[in-house]
Amino acid sequence: MSGAALAHVIVSGLATGCIYALMALSLVIIYNATRTLNFAQGEMLMISTFVAWSVQRALGLPLLVTLLVAVAAAAGLAFALERLVVRRAIGATHWDVLIITLGFSLMLQAGAGLVWTHDQFPFPSFFSNRPVALGPVRMAPASLGIIGASLAIMLTLAALFRWTRLGRAMRAVAQNQRAARLMGISVERVYSLAWVLAAVVGAIAGVLVAPVIFLSSKMGLLVINGFTAAVLGGFGSMPGAVLGGMLLGVLENLAPLYLPTSIRYSVPFVVLIGILLVRPAGLLGRVERRKV
Amino acid sequence: MRPRWPLAALGALVAAWPWLAPRYFVFLASVMLVNAVVAIGLNLLSGYTNQLSFGHAGFLAIGAYTAALLTIHAPALPVVVALAAAGVVTAAVGLAFGVPCLRLSGLYLAMATLAFGFVIGEVILNLDALTHGADGLRVPAARLGAWPLATDTARYYLVAAVAALLVAAALNLAHTRTGRALLAIRESEIAAQASGVPVARYKTIAFGVSAFYTGVAGGLFAFVVGFLSPDAFDVFLSVDFVVMIIVGGLGSVPGSIVGAAVVTVLHDSLAAFQGYRPLIFGAILVACMLFMPGGITSAARALARR
């Protein structure tokens, strides 16, 4: 295989990886704040993309406004779910909340099927189909666009967590909830904001990926790839989530080129198990030592 | 001493079920008991030693295919041997996978087991010389000595007998050294370690026993359903097993059975609602955990205390 073709495959792998990374970041944002694994993250992405698509078709909005609609829909949905249900689960363990989010995911997927059917729909793209030639390497503008947009979101998130009051509050809650509360941080507000922020990141990922994989009620399955990416990088670590996503995306795109069909789909998982056996807390994660 | 009559009543109901219920419900009861055995096995792992597994459909598949292939290639083999072999093979795989996984905990173990389930599915799909891949495998009737167990009722009694044995074993486990060690680990892993319980060894044992239970259940599943295909053992089945033990109650044998019964019956009775089925099932899950945190057993315990 020529170097140029290989570069093409790696770039599209990185684009897939960016989507996985955004999905992983959504999971990690909620997990860090609330210690909850949100099973419904993928379905929330799917719903916001569907809502944006419907509004776009009804009103003929420009794509940028459609993106804003998706973000608003996701934020509203996440806020409602957290405020109206998850927060009322008083005395529930993390296990119970896990089942609650699983319930959400079943309900959202079935709901989407009832409203929009389980068919696939094309989704308008920000980027043209004409390949761009960079020297000898030809690349899809969609791949480059996804990578660029994702990097912009990741940098924004990094800045948010580093320099804003909200980001500092979220990091404080992630480290020690009780101490954060004693410092005057409203932990409840951080919970809400974490859900909203995660949903917004997911909504952008949804609008970016829908033109590539089509819009359908099955889109929510991305949550499994996102979870894999987050674990691979070290659950709770944001750079880890990005690294894990990229690695998984490239691996998935390269595996079909070199491996027979029979083991193609297993390889990412076998690699994952192998990495976990060597680094039990993922690539960038640290093994937590709990004090008594 | 706890009163024995509820247990006796339950035993009588299980024994008389084929005379009380129409044929379909006999089949459904078999499926429910198979699920209960898996749930008990999973609960031994997740409820007691805090090792979450999203890969038990993979263990179930190993048991099912082992029993089915043994029965196809050695038709004279008694069903008890086929089931025991299913359990032992699955336990061996479970130990081989579980020992290296001792280093993993929480979400990392959940991910590793999820990956394990995927890989097992792919292996079954691609070993088509043995498993017929995606075409699926017809399972011949199990034989008990000279009698083929060819009716739903016969298969039901096989499942009920094996399940009763495994439930009794799980209940009595609490009174053994291993059981006490597992209970100590459930309460606090650190305290157990400090009291001299070799945590790593008992976590490994839990992995093996859990896989054994699931493997035997897999064998029963093969005979009850009569047809195996890899897509029956997907990740959603693994998630269902996790739902059973959390809804029923973590770390409790009766809880596992109740959880398995509730999930099996819900899936079956909601089938008529077609597109609305997952919507209703999801809503029930949310309501269940909102109003009964800790699952049905802890809600029942709270009610009894009042």
Coordinates of C-alpha atoms in Angstrom, one line a residue, chain B residues 59-73 77 81-91 93 124 130-131 137 139 215 218-219 222-223 228:
Chain B
F59 CA -20.0 -17.0 29.2
L60 CA -23.6 -18.1 28.5
A61 CA -22.6 -18.7 24.9
I62 CA -19.6 -20.8 25.8
G63 CA -21.8 -23.0 28.0
A64 CA -24.5 -23.3 25.4
Y65 CA -22.3 -24.2 22.5
T66 CA -20.3 -26.6 24.7
A67 CA -23.4 -28.5 25.7
A68 CA -24.9 -28.4 22.2
L69 CA -21.7 -29.6 20.4
L70 CA -21.2 -32.4 23.0
T71 CA -24.8 -33.6 22.5
I72 CA -24.5 -33.4 18.7
H73 CA -21.2 -35.3 18.5
L77 CA -24.0 -38.7 26.5
V81 CA -22.5 -34.9 31.9
A82 CA -23.2 -32.4 29.1
L83 CA -24.3 -29.7 31.6
A84 CA -21.4 -30.4 33.9
A85 CA -19.0 -30.1 31.0
A86 CA -20.6 -26.9 29.9
G87 CA -20.0 -25.6 33.5
V88 CA -16.4 -26.8 33.7
V89 CA -15.4 -25.5 30.3
T90 CA -16.9 -22.1 31.0
A91 CA -15.3 -22.0 34.4
V93 CA -12.4 -19.9 30.4
I124 CA -18.4 -18.2 17.4
L130 CA -17.8 -26.1 14.4
T131 CA -20.6 -23.7 15.2
L137 CA -27.0 -24.5 15.3
V139 CA -29.6 -28.5 19.4
G215 CA -21.9 -22.1 31.8
G218 CA -25.9 -21.8 29.0
G219 CA -26.2 -25.6 28.6
A222 CA -29.3 -24.6 24.6
F223 CA -31.8 -27.4 25.5
L228 CA -28.3 -21.3 19.0

